[in-house]
Steps between C-alpha positions, in 0.01 A plus 500: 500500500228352244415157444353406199362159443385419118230219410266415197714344247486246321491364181186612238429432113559836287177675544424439822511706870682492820507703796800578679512633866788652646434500917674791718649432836375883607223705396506605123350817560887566675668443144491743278518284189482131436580321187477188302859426276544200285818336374487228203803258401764708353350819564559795756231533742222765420236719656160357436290711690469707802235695785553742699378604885240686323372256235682632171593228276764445219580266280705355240422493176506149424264527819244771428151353390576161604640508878311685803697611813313564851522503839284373792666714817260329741692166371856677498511311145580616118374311213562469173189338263654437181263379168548437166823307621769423210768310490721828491392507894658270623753581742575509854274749674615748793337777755721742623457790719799809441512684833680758666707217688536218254345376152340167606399201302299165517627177419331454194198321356546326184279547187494271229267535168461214261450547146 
């Protein structure tokens, strides 16, 4: 089992920055892989970006240049530091952990970008 809690939303003018954090209920160096998804109004939900045990990073391409993906093991927390926000970005934003016994997923953290 892997809880995830989500935090750092919010609401932010088209330009701006927010941080999201995505806390683990067990040690992150244990998961092999932990994402951030997003899912707008109307739209399927889709990988944003993702870290592995080991560091490696990927991202989306609506993502790459503007959104940075870490991870603080000491903190057992993922975060997400997105710039250059656009309206585009808003959505409902999800960490999930795919494991050998289960694909688990936070509650969600809303994000909402004003134009």
């Amino acid at each position: 089992q892997v809880h995830l809690v989500e935090s750092g939303g919010g609401l932010v003018q088209a330009g701006g920055s927010l941080r999201l954090s995505c806390a683990a209920s067990r040690n992150t160096l244990s998961i092999n892989i932990i994402g951030w998804h997003r899912q707008a109004p109307g739209k399927q939900r889709e990988l944003v970006a993702t870290i592995s045990r080991s560091g490696a990073t990927n991202y989306a391409d609506s993502a790459k240049g503007r959104f940075t993906i870490s991870r603080d093991n000491a903190k057992n927390t993922v975060y997400l530091q997105m710039n250059s926000l656009k309206a585009e970005d808003t959505a409902v934003y999800y960490c999930d952990a795919p494991t050998s016994w289960g694909h688990y997923w936070g509650q969600g953290t809303q994000v909402t970008v004003s134009s």
